[in-house]
Every structure is written in structure tokens, then in C-alpha cells.
mmCIF file of C-alpha atoms in Angstrom:
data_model
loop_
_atom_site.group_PDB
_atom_site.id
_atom_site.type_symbol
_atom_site.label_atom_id
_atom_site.label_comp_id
_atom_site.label_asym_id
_atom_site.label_seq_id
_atom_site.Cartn_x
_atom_site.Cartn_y
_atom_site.Cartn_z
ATOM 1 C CA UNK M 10 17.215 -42.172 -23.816
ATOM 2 C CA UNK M 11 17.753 -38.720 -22.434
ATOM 3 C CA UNK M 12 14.895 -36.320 -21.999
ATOM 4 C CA UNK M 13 15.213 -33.278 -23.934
ATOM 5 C CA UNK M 14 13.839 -30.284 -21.639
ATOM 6 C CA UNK M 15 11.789 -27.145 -23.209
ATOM 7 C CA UNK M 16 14.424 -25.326 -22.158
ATOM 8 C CA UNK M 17 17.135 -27.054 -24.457
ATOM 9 C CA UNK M 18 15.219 -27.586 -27.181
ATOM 10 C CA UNK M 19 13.693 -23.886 -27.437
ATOM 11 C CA UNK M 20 17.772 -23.155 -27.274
ATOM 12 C CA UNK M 21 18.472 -25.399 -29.867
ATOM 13 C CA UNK M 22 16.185 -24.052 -32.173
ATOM 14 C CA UNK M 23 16.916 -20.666 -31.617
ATOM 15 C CA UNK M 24 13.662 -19.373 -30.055
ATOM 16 C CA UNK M 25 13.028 -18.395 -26.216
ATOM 17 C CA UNK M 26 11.256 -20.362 -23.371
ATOM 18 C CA UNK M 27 8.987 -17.795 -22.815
ATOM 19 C CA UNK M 28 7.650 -17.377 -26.530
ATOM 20 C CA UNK M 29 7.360 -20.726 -26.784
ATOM 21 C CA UNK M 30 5.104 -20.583 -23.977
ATOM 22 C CA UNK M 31 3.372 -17.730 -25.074
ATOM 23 C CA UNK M 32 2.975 -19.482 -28.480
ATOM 24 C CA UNK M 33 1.204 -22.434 -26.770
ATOM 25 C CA UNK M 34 -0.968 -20.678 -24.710
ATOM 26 C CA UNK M 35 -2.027 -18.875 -28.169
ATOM 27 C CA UNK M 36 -2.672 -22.178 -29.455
ATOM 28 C CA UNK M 37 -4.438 -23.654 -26.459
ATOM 29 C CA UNK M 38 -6.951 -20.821 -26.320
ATOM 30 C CA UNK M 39 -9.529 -20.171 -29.511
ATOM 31 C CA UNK M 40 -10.631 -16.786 -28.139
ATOM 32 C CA UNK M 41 -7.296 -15.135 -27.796
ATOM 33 C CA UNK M 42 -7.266 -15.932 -32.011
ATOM 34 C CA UNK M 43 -10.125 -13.881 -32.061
ATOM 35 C CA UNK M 44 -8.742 -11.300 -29.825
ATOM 36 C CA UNK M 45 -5.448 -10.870 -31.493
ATOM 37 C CA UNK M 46 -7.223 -10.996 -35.058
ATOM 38 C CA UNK M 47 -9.356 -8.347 -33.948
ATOM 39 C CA UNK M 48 -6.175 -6.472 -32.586
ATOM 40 C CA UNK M 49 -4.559 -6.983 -36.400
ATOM 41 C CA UNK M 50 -7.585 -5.812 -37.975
ATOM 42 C CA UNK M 51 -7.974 -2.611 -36.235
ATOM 43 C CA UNK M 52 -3.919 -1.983 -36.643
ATOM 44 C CA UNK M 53 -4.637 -1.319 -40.124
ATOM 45 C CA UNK M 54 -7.819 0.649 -39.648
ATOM 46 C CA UNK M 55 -10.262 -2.244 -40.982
ATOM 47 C CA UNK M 56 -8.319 -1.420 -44.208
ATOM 48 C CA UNK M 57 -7.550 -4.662 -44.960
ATOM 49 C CA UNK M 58 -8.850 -8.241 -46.040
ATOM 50 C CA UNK M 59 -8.023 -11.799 -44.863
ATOM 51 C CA UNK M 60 -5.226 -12.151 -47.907
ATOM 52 C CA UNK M 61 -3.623 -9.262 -46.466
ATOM 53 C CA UNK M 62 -3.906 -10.684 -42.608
ATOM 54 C CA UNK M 63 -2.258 -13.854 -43.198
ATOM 55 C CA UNK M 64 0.749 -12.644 -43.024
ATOM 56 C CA UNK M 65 0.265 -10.383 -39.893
ATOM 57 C CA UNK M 66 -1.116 -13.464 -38.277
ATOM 58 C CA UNK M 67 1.172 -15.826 -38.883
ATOM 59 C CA UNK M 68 4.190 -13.012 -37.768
ATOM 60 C CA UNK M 69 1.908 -14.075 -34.319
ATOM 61 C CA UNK M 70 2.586 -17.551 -34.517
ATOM 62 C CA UNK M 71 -0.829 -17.992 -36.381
ATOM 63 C CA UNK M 72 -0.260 -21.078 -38.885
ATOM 64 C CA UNK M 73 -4.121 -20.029 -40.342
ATOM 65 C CA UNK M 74 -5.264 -20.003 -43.958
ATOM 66 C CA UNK M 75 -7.088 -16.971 -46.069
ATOM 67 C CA UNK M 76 -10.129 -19.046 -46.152
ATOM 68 C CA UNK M 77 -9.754 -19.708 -42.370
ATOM 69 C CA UNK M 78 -9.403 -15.977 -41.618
ATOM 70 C CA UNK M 79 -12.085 -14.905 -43.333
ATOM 71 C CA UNK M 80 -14.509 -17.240 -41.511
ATOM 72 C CA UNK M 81 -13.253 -15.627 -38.435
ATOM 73 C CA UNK M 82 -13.760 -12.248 -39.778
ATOM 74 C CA UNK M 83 -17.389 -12.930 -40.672
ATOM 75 C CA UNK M 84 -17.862 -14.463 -37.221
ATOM 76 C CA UNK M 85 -16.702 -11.415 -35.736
ATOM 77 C CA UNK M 86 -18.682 -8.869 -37.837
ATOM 78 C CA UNK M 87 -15.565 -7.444 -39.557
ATOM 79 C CA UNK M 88 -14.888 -6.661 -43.902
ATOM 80 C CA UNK M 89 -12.290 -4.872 -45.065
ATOM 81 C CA UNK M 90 -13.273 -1.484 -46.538
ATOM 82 C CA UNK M 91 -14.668 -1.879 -50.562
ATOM 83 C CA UNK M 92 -12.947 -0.057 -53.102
ATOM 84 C CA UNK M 93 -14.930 1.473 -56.228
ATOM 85 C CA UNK M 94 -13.955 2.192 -59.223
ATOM 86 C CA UNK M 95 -13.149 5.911 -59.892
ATOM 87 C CA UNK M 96 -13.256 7.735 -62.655
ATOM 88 C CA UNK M 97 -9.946 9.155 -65.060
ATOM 89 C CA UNK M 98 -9.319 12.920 -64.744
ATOM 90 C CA UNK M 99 -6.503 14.051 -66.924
ATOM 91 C CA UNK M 100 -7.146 15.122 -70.252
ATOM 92 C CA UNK M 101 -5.678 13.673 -73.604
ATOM 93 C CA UNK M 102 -7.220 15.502 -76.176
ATOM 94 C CA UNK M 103 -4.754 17.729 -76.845
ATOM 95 C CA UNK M 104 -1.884 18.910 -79.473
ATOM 96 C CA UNK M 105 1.186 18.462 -77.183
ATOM 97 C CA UNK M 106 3.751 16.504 -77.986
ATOM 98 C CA UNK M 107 3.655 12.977 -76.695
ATOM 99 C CA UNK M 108 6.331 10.652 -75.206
ATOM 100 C CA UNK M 109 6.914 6.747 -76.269
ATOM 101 C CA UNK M 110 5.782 4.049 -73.874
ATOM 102 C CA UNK M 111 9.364 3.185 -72.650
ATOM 103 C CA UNK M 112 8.225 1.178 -69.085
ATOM 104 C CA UNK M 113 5.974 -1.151 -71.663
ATOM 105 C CA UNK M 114 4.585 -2.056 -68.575
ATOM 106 C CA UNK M 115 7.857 -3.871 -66.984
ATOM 107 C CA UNK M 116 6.817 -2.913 -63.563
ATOM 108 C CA UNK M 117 9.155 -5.183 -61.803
ATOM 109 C CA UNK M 118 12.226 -2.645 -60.791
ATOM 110 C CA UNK M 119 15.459 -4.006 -58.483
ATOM 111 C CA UNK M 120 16.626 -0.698 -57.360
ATOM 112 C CA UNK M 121 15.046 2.738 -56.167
ATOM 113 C CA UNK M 122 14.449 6.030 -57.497
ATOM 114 C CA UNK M 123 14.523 4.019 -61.500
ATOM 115 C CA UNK M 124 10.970 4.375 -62.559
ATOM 116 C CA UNK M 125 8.124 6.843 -60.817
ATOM 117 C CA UNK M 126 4.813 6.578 -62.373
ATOM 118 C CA UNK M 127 2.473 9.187 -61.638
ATOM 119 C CA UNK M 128 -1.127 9.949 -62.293
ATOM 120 C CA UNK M 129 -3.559 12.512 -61.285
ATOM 121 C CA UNK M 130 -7.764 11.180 -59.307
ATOM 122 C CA UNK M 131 -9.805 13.621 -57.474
ATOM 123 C CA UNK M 132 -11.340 14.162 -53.679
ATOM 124 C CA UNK M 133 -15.104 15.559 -52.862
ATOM 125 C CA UNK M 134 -15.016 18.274 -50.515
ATOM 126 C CA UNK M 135 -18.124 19.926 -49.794
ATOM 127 C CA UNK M 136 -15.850 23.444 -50.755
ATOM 128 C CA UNK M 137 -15.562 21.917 -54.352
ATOM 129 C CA UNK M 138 -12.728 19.099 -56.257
ATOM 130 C CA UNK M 139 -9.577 18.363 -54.204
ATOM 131 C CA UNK M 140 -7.004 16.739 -56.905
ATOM 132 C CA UNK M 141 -4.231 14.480 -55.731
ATOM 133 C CA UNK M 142 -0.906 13.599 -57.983
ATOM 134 C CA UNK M 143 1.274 11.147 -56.978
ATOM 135 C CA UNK M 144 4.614 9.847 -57.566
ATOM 136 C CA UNK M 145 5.351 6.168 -56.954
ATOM 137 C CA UNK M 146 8.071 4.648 -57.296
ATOM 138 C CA UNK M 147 7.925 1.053 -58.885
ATOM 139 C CA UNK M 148 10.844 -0.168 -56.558
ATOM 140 C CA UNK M 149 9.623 0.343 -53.119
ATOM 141 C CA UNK M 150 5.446 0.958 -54.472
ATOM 142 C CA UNK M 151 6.266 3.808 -51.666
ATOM 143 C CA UNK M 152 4.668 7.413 -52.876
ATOM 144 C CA UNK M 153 7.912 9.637 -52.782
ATOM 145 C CA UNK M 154 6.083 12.671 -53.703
ATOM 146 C CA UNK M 155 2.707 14.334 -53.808
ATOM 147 C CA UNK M 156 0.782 17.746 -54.258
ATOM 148 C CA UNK M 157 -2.884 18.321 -53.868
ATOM 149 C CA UNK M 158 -4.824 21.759 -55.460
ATOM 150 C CA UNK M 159 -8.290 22.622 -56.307
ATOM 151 C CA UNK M 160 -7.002 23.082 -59.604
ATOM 152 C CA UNK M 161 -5.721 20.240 -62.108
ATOM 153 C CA UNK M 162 -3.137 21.654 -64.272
ATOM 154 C CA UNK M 163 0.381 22.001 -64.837
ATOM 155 C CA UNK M 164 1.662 23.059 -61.478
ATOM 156 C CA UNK M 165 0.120 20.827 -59.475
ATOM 157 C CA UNK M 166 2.434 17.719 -61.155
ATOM 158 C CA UNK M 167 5.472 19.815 -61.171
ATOM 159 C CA UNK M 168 4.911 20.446 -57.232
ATOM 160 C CA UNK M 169 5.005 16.706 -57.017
ATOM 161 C CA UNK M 170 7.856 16.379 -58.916
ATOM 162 C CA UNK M 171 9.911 18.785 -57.192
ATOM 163 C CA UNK M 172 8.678 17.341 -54.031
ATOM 164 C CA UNK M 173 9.598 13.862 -55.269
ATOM 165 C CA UNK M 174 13.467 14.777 -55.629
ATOM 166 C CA UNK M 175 13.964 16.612 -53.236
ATOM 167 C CA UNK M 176 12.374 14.148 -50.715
ATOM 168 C CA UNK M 177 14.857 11.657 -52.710
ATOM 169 C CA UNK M 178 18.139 13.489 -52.588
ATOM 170 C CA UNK M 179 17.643 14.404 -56.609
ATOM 171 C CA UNK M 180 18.779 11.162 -58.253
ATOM 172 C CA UNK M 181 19.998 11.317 -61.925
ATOM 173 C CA UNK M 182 18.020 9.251 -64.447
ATOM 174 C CA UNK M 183 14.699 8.657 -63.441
ATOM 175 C CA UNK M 184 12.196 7.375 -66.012
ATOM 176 C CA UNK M 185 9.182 9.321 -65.113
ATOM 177 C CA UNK M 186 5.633 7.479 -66.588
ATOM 178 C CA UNK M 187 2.348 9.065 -66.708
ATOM 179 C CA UNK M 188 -0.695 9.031 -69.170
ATOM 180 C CA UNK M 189 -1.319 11.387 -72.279
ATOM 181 C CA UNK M 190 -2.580 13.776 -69.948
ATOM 182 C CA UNK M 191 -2.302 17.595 -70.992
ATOM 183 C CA UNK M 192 -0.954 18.095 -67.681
ATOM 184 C CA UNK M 193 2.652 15.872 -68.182
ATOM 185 C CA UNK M 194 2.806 16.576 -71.699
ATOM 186 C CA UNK M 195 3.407 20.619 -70.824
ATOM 187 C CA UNK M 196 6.174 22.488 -71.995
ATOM 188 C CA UNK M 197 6.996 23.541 -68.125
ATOM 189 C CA UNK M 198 6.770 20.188 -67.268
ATOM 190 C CA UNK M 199 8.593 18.491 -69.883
ATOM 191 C CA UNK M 200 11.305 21.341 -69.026
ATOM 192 C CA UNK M 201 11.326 20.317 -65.579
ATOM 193 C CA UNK M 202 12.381 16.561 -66.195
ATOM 194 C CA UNK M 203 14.842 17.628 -68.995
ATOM 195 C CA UNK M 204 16.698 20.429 -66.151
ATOM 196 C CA UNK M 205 16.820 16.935 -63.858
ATOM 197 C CA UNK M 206 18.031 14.483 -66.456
ATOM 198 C CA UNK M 207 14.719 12.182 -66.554
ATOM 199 C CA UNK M 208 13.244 10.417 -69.076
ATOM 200 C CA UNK M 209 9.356 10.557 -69.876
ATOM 201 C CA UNK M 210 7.470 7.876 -70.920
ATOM 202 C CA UNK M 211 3.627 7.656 -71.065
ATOM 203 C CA UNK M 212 1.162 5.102 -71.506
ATOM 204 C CA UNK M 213 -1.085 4.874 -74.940
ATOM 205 C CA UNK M 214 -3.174 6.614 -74.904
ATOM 206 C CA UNK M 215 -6.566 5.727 -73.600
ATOM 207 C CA UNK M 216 -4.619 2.012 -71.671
ATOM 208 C CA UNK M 217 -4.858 2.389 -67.829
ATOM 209 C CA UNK M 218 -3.303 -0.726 -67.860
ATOM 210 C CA UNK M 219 -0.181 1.026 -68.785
ATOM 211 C CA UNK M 220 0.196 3.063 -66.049
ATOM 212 C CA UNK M 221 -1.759 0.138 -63.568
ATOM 213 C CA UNK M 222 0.179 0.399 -60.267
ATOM 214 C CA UNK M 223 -0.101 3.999 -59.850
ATOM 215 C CA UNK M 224 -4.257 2.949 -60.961
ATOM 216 C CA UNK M 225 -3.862 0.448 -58.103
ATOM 217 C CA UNK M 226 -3.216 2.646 -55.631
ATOM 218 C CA UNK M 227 -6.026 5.193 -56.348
ATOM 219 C CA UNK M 228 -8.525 2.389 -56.385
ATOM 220 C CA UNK M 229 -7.298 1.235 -52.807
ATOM 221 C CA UNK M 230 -7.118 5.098 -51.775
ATOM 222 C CA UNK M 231 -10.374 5.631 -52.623
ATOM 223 C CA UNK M 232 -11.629 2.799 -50.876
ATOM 224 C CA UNK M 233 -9.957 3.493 -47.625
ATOM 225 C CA UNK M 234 -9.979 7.246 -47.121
ATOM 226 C CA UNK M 235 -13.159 8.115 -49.397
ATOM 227 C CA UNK M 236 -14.977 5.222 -49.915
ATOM 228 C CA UNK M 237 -18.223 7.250 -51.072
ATOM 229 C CA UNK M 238 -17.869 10.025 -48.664
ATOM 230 C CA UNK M 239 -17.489 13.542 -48.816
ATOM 231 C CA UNK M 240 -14.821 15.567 -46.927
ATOM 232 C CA UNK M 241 -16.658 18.666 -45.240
ATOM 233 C CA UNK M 242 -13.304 21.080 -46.135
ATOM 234 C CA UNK M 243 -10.307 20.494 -48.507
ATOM 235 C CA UNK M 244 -8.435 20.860 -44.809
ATOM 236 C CA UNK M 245 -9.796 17.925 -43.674
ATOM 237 C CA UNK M 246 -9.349 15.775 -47.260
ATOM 238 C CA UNK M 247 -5.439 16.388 -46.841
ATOM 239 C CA UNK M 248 -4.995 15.942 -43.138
ATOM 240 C CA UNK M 249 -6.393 12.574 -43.930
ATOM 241 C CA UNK M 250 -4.984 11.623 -47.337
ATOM 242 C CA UNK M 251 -1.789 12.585 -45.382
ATOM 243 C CA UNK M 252 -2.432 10.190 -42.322
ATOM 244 C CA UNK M 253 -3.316 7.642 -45.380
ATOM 245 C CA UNK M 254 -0.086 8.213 -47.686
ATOM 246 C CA UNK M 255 2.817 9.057 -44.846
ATOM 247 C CA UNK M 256 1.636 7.294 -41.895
ATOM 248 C CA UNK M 257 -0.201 3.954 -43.105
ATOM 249 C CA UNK M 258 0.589 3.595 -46.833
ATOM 250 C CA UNK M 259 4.223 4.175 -46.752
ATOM 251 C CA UNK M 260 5.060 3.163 -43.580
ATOM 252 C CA UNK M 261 2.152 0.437 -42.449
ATOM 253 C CA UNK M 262 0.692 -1.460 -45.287
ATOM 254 C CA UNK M 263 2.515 -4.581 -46.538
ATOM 255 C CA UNK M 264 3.051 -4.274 -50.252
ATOM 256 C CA UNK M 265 2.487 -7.663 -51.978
ATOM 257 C CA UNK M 266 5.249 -6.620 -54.377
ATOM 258 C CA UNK M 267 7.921 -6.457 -52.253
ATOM 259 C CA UNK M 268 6.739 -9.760 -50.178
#
């Protein structure tokens, strides 16, 4: 029988000599786990937990468990950042005209720029309330658009809204969710998605579940950028709800969605 060499066998199955060394060595050696878990962990700014770094560790050749990760991270001091539950800020007690729950929560999308849901949560500063509104968009659970103010009221979710399409090259037919909110259900903004040929739909009223992705992603905001704190100036809140949004969320973070 012929000896197959590394060599011809890392060619065969399509991988190269020296990764499959590297690989080995990996393998061979229980502290560089730690090191390059460690490494992983940092990446994402101790933002996330061992279901999220089994992934990233096995793209490093890793074949380890959740449960096996986390051991490791409690051996090595590290938790992923807690989220807490934050409170709702829009108001529905109102007279406005309401729109039908069209997304009945069918947040499973195959193509872009179909449905954004959007939803407004607040910031401490120690200069007063810093409100965020996003739009997400239920394809790529990327935020295409966002606006902060110190006030919450109709222009700050028509900023994001304009910011939205024109960040998206102004797509035709977008079905645009929200809650009840006084805020979405104002004459300038109901204008504004009629003049750009989108739909509104909005939640019941009183169900965050209707409207849970855009929830979702608030409750893991607050747990990575605030997580209890207070931001010294409204400055500093949206230089880093900025780093958070453009630089990790959208860019960085794996989203489970999408695989």
C-alpha cells in the first residue's frame, strides 16, 4: 500500500500544508484555546456569550461546544455584558389615526429594503434624555437608518426615515412597521411614507411582541453600550451608539437570523 503524504492529502482535500499544521498545533496545545478564545472575546468587546462564540471558534478550527466554551469563559474570568430590560417610550394615547398590523409578525423577509421596523428607547446623559430611532430592516437585521434628539417627537422619526432611503438608494414599496406611537401616527409622518410609496403598518397596540426584532435590538443595545451607565454629554452617547450601530452592529456582530 502506498503512503499518502500530508502534502497530498491536504491537496486532495482542498486545504493547505501549512493550515493543517497550524490546525494541529492548535489542537496539540490547550493554552493557545485559551489564548485565541480570549482573542475572540475581546474582538467583540466582551459583547458576546459562548452561543455567539461557537461559531467564531470553530471559523478557527475549534470543533468546541456552547457548554464547553462557557467553562472556558468562567475559567478565564470572562461574561458577556447583561442586558436589562428597558422601559417603552412612545406614546399611544392619542386620537391619530392608526394603521393595520400588515407584518402580523412574519419577520422572516428574502430580499432587502421589504420591511423596516422602527421603534423609538432612550439614553441617560448627565445633560438630560438622549432618544434613539431606528430603522431595521427585517432582511439583513442591519439598522439602515437612525436619528438621535433630546426631543421625542415627530421629527426625530422622519430624520430616520429620510436617512434610511437615502442611505438605501430610495427603494419603492417599503412596508414601514412601528408601534401606536403618536410619533409614526403624525400627519407629517404619515405624509412622508405616502410622498415615498410605503406602506405603514403598526403593531396593536400595547404588543411589543409585534414589533420584537426592532425590541431585540434595544435590549442588546442597552446592554452593550449602556448597561446601567450614564453618558457624561449627549456627545459622548452618540459617538458611542455610533461605534455600536456602524462599526460593530452592522458590520461585526453575527446575526443569528441570517446564519
Amino acid at each position: 500500500m502506498n503512503e499518502v503524504t500530508v502534502s497530498s492529502a491536504c491537496k486532495y482535500l482542498g486545504v493547505s500544508t501549512s493550515g493543517y499544521y497550524a490546525w494541529r498545533k492548535r489542537q496539540a496545545n490547550p493554552a493557545q484555546k485559551y489564548n485565541d478564545l480570549k482573542a475572540v472575546y475581546w474582538q467583540h468587546h466582551a459583547r458576546l456569550g459562548a452561543p455567539s462564540l461557537v461559531h467564531d471558534m470553530h471559523e478557527l478550527d475549534y470543533n468546541m461546544s456552547e457548554r464547553t466554551i462557557g467553562r472556558m469563559l468562567k475559567k478565564l474570568g470572562l461574561r458577556s455584558r447583561i442586558a436589562r430590560k428597558y422601559k417603552h417610550t412612545t406614546d399611544s394615547n392619542h386620537r391619530l389615526p392608526t394603521a393595520p398590523n400588515l407584518l402580523d409578525r412574519q419577520f422572516t423577509v428574502n430580499e432587502p429594503n421589504k420591511i423596516w421596523t422602527t421603534d423609538i428607547t432612550y439614553i441617560r446623559t448627565k445633560q438630560g434624555w438622549l432618544y434613539l430611532c431606528v430603522m431595521l430592516d427585517l432582511f439583513s437585521r442591519r439598522i439602515v437608518g437612525w436619528q438621535i434628539s433630546h426631543r421625542i417627537d415627530r421629527q426625530l422619526v422622519c430624520d430616520a426615515f429620510h436617512y434610511a432611503m437615502a442611505r438605501q438608494g430610495y427603494p419603492m414599496g417599503v412596508m414601514v412597521h412601528s408601534d401606536q406611537g403618536s410619533q409614526y401616527c403624525s400627519r407629517d409622518f404619515r405624509t412622508l411614507l405616502l410622498t415615498n410609496n410605503c406602506v405603514q403598518s403598526m403593531s396593536r397596540r400595547g404588543n411589543c411582541w409585534d414589533n420584537a426584532v426592532t425590541e431585540s435590538f434595544f435590549h442588546t443595545l442597552k446592554g452593550h453600550v449602556v448597561h446601567g451607565s450614564v453618558f457624561a454629554t449627549r456627545k459622548e452617547a452618540n459617538t458611542v451608539l455610533f461605534d455600536y450601530i456602524e462599526i460593530y452592529y452592522n458590520r461585526v456582530r453575527r446575526h443569528s437570523a441570517n446564519g
